[in-house]
Tab-separated table of C-alpha atoms in Angstrom:
chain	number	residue	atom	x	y	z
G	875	UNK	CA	-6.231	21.804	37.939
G	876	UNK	CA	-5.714	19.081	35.203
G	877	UNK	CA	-2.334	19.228	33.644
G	878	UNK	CA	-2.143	20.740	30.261
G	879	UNK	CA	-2.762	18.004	27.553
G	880	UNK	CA	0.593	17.156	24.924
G	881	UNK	CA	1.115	15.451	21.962
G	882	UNK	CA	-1.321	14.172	20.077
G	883	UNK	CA	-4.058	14.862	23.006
G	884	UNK	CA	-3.277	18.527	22.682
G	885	UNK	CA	-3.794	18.331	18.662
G	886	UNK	CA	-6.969	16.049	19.369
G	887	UNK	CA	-8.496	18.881	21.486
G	888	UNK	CA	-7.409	21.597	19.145
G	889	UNK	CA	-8.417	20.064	16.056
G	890	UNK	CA	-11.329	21.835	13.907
G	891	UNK	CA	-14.452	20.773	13.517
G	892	UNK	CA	-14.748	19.249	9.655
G	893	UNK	CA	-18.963	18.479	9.880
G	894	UNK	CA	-21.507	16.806	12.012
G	895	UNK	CA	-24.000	14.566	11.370
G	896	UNK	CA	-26.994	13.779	14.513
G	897	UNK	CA	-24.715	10.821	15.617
G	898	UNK	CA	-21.064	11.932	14.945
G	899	UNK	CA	-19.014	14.483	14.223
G	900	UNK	CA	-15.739	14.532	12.103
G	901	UNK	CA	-12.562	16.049	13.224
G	902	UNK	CA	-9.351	17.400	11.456
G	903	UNK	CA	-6.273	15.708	12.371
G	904	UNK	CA	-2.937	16.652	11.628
G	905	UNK	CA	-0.455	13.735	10.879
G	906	UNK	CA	3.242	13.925	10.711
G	907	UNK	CA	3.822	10.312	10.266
G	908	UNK	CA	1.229	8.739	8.159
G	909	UNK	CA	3.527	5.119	7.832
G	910	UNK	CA	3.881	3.738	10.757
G	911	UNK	CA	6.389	1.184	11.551
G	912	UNK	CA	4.890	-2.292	13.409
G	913	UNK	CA	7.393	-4.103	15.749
G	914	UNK	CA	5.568	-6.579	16.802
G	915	UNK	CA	6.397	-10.658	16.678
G	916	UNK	CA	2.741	-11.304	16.449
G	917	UNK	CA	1.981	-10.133	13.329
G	918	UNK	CA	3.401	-10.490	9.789
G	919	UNK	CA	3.950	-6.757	8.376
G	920	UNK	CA	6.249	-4.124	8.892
G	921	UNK	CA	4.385	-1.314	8.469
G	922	UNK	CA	0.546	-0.110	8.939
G	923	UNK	CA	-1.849	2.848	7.856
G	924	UNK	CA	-4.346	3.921	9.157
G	925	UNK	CA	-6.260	6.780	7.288
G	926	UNK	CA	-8.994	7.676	10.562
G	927	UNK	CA	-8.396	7.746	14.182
G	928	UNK	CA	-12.476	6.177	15.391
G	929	UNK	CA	-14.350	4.105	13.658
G	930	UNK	CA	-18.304	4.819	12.715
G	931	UNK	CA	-19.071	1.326	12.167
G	932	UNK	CA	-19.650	0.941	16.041
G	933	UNK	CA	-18.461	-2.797	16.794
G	934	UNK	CA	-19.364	-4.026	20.127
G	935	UNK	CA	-16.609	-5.692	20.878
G	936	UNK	CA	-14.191	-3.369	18.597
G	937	UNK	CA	-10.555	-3.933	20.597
G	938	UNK	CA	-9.391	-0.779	19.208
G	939	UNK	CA	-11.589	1.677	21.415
G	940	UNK	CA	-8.503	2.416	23.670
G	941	UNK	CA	-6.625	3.581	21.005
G	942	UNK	CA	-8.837	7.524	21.778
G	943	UNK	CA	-7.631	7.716	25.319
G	944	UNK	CA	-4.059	8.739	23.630
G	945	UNK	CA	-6.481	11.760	22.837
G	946	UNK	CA	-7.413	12.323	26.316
G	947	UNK	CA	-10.974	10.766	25.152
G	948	UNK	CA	-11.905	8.490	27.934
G	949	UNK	CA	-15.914	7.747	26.908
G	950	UNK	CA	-15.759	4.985	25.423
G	951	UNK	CA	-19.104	5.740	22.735
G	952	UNK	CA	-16.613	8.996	21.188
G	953	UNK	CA	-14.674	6.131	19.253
G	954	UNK	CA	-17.968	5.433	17.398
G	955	UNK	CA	-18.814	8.982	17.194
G	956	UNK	CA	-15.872	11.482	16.764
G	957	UNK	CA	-13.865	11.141	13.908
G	958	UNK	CA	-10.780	11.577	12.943
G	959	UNK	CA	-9.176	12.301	9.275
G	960	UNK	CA	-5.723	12.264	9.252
G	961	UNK	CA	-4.213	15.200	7.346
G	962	UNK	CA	-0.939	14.234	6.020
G	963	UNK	CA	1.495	15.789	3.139
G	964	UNK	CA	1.792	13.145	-0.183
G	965	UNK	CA	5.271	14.582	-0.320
G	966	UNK	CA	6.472	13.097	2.956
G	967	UNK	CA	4.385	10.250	2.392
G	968	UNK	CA	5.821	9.514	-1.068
G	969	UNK	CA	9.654	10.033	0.488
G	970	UNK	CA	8.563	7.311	3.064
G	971	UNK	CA	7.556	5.045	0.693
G	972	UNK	CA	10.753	5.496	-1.584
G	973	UNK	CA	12.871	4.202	1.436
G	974	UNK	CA	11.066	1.082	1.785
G	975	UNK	CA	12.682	-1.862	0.329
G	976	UNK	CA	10.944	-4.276	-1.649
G	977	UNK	CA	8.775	-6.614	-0.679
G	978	UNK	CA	8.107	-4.979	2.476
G	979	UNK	CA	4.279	-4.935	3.937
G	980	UNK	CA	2.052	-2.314	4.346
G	981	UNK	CA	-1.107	-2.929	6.488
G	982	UNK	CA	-4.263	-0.830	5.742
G	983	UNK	CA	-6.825	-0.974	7.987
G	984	UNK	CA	-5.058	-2.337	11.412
G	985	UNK	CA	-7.073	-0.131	13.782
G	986	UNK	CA	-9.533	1.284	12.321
G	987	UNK	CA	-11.815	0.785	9.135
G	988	UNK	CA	-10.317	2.738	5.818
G	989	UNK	CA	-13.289	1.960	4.092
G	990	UNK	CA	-16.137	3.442	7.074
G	991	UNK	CA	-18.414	6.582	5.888
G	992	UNK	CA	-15.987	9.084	6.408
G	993	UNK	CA	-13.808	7.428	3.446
G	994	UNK	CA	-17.192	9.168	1.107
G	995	UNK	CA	-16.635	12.692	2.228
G	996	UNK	CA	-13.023	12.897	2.255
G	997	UNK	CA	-11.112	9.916	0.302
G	998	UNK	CA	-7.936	9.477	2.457
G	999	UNK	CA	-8.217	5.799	1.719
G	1000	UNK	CA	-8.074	6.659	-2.507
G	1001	UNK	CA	-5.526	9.224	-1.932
G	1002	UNK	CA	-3.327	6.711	-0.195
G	1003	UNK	CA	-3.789	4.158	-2.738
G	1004	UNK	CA	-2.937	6.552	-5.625
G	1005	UNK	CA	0.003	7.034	-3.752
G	1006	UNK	CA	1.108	3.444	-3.565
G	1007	UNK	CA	0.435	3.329	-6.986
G	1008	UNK	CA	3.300	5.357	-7.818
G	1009	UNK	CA	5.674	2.672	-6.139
G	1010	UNK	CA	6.704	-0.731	-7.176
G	1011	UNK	CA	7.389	-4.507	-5.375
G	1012	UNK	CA	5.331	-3.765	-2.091
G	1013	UNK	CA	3.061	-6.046	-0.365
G	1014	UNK	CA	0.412	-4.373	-0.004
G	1015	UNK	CA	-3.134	-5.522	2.725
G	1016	UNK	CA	-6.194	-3.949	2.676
G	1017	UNK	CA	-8.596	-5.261	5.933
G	1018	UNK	CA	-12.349	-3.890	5.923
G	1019	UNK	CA	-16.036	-4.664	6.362
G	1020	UNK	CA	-17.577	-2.381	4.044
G	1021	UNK	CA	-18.714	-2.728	0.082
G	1022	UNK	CA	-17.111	0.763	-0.309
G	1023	UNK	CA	-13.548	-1.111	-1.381
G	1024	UNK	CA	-15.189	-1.846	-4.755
G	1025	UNK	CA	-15.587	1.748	-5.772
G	1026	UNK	CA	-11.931	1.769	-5.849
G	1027	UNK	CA	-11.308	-1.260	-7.774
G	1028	UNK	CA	-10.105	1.021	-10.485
G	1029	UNK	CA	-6.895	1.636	-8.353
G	1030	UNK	CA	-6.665	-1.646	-7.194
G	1031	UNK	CA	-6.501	-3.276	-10.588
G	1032	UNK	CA	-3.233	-0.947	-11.059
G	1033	UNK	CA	-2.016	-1.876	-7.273
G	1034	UNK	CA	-2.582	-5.724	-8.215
G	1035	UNK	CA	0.021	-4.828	-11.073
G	1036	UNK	CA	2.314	-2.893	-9.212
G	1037	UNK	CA	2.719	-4.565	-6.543
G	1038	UNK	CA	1.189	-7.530	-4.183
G	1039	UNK	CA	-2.378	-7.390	-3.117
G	1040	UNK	CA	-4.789	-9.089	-1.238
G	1041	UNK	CA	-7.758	-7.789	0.454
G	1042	UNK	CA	-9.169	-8.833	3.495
G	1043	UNK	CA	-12.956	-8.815	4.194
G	1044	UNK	CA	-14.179	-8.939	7.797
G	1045	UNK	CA	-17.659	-10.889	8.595
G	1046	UNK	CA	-18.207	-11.879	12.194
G	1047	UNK	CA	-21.535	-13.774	10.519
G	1048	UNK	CA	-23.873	-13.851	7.373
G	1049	UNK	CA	-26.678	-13.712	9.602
G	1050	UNK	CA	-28.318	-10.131	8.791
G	1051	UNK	CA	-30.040	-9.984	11.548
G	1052	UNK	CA	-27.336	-10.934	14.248
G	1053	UNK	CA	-24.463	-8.965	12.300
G	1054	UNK	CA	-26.784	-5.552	12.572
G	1055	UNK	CA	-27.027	-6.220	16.503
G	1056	UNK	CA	-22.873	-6.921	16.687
G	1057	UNK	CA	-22.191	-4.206	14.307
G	1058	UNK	CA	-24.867	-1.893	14.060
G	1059	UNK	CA	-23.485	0.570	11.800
G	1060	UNK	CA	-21.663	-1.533	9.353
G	1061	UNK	CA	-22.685	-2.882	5.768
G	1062	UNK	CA	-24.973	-5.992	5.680
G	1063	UNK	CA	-22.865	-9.214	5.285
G	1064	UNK	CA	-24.100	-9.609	1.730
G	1065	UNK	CA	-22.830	-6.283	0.719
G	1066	UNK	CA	-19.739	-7.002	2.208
G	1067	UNK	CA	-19.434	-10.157	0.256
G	1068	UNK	CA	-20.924	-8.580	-2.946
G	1069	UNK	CA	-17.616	-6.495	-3.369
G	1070	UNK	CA	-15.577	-9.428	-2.473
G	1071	UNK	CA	-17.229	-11.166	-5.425
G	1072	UNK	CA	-16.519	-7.933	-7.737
G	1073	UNK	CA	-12.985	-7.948	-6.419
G	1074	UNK	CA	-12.160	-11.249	-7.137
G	1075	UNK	CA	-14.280	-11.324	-10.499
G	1076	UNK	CA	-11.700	-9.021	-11.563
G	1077	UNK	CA	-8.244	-10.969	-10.351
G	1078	UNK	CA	-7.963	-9.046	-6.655
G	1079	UNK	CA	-6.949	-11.801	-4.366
G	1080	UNK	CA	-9.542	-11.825	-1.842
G	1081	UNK	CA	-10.160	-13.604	1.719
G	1082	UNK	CA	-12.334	-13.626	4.906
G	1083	UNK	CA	-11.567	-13.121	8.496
G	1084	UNK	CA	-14.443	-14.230	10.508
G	1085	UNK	CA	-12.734	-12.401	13.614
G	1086	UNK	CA	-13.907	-12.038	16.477
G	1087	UNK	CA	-15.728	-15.499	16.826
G	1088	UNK	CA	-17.780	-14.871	19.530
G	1089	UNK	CA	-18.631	-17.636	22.297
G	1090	UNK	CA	-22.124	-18.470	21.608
G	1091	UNK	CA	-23.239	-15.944	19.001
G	1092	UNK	CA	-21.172	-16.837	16.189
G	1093	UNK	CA	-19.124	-19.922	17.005
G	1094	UNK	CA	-21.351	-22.454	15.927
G	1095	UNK	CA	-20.561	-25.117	13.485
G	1096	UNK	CA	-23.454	-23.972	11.292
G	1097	UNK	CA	-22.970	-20.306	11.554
G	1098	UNK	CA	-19.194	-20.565	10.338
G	1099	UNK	CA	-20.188	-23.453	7.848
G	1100	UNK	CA	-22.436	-20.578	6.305
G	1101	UNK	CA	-19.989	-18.113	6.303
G	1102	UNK	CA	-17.413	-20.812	4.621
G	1103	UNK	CA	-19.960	-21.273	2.060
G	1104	UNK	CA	-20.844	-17.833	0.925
G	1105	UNK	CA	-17.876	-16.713	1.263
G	1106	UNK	CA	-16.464	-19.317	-1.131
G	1107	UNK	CA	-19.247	-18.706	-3.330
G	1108	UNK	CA	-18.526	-15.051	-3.751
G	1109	UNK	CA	-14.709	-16.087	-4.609
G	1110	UNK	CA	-12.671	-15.893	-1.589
G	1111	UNK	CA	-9.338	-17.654	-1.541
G	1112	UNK	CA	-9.451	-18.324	2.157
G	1113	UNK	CA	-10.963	-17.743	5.755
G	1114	UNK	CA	-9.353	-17.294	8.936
G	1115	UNK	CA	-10.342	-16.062	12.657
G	1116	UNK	CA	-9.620	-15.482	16.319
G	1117	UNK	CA	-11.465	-15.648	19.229
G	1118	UNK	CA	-12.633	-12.314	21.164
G	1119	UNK	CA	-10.910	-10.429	23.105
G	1120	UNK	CA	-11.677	-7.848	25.551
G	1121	UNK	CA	-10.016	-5.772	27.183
G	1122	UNK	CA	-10.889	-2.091	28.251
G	1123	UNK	CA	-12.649	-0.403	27.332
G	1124	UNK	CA	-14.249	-2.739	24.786
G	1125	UNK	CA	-15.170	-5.468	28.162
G	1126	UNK	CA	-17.025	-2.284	28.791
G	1127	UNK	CA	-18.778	-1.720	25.866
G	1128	UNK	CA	-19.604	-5.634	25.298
G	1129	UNK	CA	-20.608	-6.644	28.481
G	1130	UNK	CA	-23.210	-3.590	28.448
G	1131	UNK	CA	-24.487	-4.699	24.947
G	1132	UNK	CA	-25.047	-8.020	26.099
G	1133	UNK	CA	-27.045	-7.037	28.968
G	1134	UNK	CA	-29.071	-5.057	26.714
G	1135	UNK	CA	-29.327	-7.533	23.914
G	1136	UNK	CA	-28.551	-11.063	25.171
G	1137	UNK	CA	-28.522	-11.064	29.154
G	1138	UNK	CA	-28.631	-14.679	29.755
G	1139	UNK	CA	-24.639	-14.478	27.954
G	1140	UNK	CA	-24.113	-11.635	29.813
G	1141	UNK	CA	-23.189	-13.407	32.947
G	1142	UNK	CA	-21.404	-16.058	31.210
G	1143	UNK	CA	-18.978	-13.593	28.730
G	1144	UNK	CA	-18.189	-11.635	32.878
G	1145	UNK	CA	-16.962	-15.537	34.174
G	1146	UNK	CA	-15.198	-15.896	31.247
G	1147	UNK	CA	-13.518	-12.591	31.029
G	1148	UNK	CA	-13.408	-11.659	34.590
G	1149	UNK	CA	-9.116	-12.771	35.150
G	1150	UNK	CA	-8.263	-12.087	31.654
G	1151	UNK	CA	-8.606	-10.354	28.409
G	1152	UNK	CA	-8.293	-13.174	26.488
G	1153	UNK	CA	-9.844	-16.730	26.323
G	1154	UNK	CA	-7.669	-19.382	26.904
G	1155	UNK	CA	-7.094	-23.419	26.850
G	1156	UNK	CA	-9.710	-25.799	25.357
G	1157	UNK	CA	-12.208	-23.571	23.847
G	1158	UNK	CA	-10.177	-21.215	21.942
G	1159	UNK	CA	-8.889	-24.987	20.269
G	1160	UNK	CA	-12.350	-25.879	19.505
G	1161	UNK	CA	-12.844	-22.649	17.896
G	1162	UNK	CA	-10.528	-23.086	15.527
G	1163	UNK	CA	-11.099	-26.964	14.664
G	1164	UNK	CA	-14.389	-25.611	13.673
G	1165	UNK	CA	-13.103	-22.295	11.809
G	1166	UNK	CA	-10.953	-25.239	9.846
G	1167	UNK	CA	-13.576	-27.850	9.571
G	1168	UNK	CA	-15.668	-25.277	7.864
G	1169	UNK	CA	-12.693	-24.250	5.499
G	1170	UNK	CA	-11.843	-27.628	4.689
G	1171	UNK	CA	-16.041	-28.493	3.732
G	1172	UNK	CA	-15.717	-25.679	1.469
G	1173	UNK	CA	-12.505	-25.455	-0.221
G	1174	UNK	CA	-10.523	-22.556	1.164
G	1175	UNK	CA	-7.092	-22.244	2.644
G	1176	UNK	CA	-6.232	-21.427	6.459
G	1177	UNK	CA	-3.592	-18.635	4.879
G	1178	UNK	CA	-3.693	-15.888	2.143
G	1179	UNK	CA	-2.324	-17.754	-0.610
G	1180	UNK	CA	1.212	-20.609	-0.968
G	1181	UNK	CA	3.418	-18.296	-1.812
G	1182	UNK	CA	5.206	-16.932	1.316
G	1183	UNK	CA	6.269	-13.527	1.450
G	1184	UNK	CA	10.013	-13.454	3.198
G	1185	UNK	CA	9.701	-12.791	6.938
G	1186	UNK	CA	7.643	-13.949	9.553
G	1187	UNK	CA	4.318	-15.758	8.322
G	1188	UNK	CA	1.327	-15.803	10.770
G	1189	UNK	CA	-2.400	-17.355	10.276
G	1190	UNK	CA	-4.505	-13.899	9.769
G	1191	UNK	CA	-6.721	-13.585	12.343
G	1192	UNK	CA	-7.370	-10.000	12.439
G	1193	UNK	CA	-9.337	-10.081	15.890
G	1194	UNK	CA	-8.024	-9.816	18.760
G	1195	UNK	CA	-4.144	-9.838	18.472
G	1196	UNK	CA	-3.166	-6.584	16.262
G	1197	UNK	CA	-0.799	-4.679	18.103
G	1198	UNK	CA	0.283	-2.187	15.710
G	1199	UNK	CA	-0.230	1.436	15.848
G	1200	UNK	CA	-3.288	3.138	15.779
């Protein structure tokens, strides 16, 4: 007999049914922490949110797939199609922000996307930022790949004010084509950069992560010269990146989309990855000379903006190397 399921498995199991759609289906979750402290040396905030538990946008190579075997959710495709909305009480949430000191940073987006389709039907993502509103001398980071951010810019005008903002735009590629294979359920690259333009049109400090560079699909000189150059074009401040990583159950996932959709990589990504999760040594060094070339050609900084925030500083590469709470 399988042992009776605790925590947040047991809530996971329990939780009611919101709606379906043909591909996924959205879940109630209850949430008695919705500010999550971050511990880790690796990255350069104190604190994350995360609105959904899953992510519809699908990512191949999406690192954050383990984070629904805390659920007892061990197939890997549920990530991509049961979703989870956090229910949480603005009281408690509003308390935890008023014993924050200032200038401490608050991730949005670490795990999964706050901006994905589930953000239409049920607005955590606004209702957090209305609460952050209410506050004063946070740092605020907003990380996302979809044009849905600029409905919001409303809010994020007054967050600008109240506090410091920057917002973090994710594109793997401005190839259309390619970025619909890689991320099949995510906005086209142009959207994407369409609301970064909008943002930063109206004074929203704006930047792209072109995490996960992937070995031979999106690590060429000219694909991340392109990106540099739209991306500069639509107003971004700066551009950063890391190579993939995989461990499981994303290897999983990956190496079973590149069978499907590239096979001759598909033997070359299983050499590469077959001791280790992550790449290491000479290539992950030629990765970024490239990521910086690219910068350099096209104006942009290697770091959200000159003015350090106090506390560890780290390059943003939001690929493989977030380790905070889901």
């Amino acid at each position: 007999m399988d042992p009776p399921l605790i925590g947040i498995a047991r809530l996971a199991h329990s939780a009611a049914t919101l709606e379906a759609k043909r591909a996924v289906e959205y879940r109630e979750l209850p949430s008695f922490q919705l500010l999550n402290r971050c511990t880790s040396s690796r990255v350069f905030f104190e604190w994350t949110i995360n609105p959904y538990r899953g992510c519809e946008f699908a990512c191949r190579y999406c690192y954050a797939r383990y984070t629904h075997e805390f659920m007892e959710l061990r197939d890997p495709a549920l990530f991509d199609n049961r979703i989870f909305a956090k229910q949480w009480n603005p009281a408690d949430f509003q308390a935890a922000l008023r014993r924050l000191a200032p200038g401490q940073r608050i991730a949005i987006g670490t795990a999964t996307d706050p901006y994905q389709p589930a953000e239409r039907r049920y607005g955590l993502t606004r209702r957090v930022l209305e609460a952050l509103a209410a506050r004063k001398g946070l740092a605020v980071f907003i990380t996302t790949k979809s044009d849905l951010v600029a409905r919001d810019l409303d809010i994020l005008a007054v967050l600008a004010r109240q506090h410091r903002l920057r917002v973090h735009f994710t594109v793997t590629t401005v190839d259309a084509e390619l970025a619909r294979r890689i991320e099949p359920r995510a906005p086209r690259p142009d959207l994407r950069l369409g609301a970064l333009a909008a943002l930063a049109t109206a004074g929203i400090e704006t930047g792209v992560s072109c995490a996960p560079v992937l070995p031979l699909l999106t690590d060429s000189p000219a694909s991340l010269d392109a990106l540099a150059a739209s991306s500069a074009r639509a107003g971004a401040k700066w551009m950063g990146g890391g190579t993939v990583f995989l461990r499981e159950p994303a290897r999983q996932v990956f190496l079973e989309f590149l069978d499907r959709e590239f096979p001759a990589l598909a033997a070359k990504y299983r050499q590469r990855f077959s001791r280790s999760a992550y790449l290491r040594g000479d290539y992950v060094e030629m990765a970024q000379e490239r990521i910086e070339e690219a910068r350099r050609r096209h104006g942009l900084g290697s770091r959200p903006g000159d003015d350090p925030i106090p506390g560890p500083q780290l390059e943003l590469d939001f690929g493989g190397d977030m380790l905070a709470s889901a």
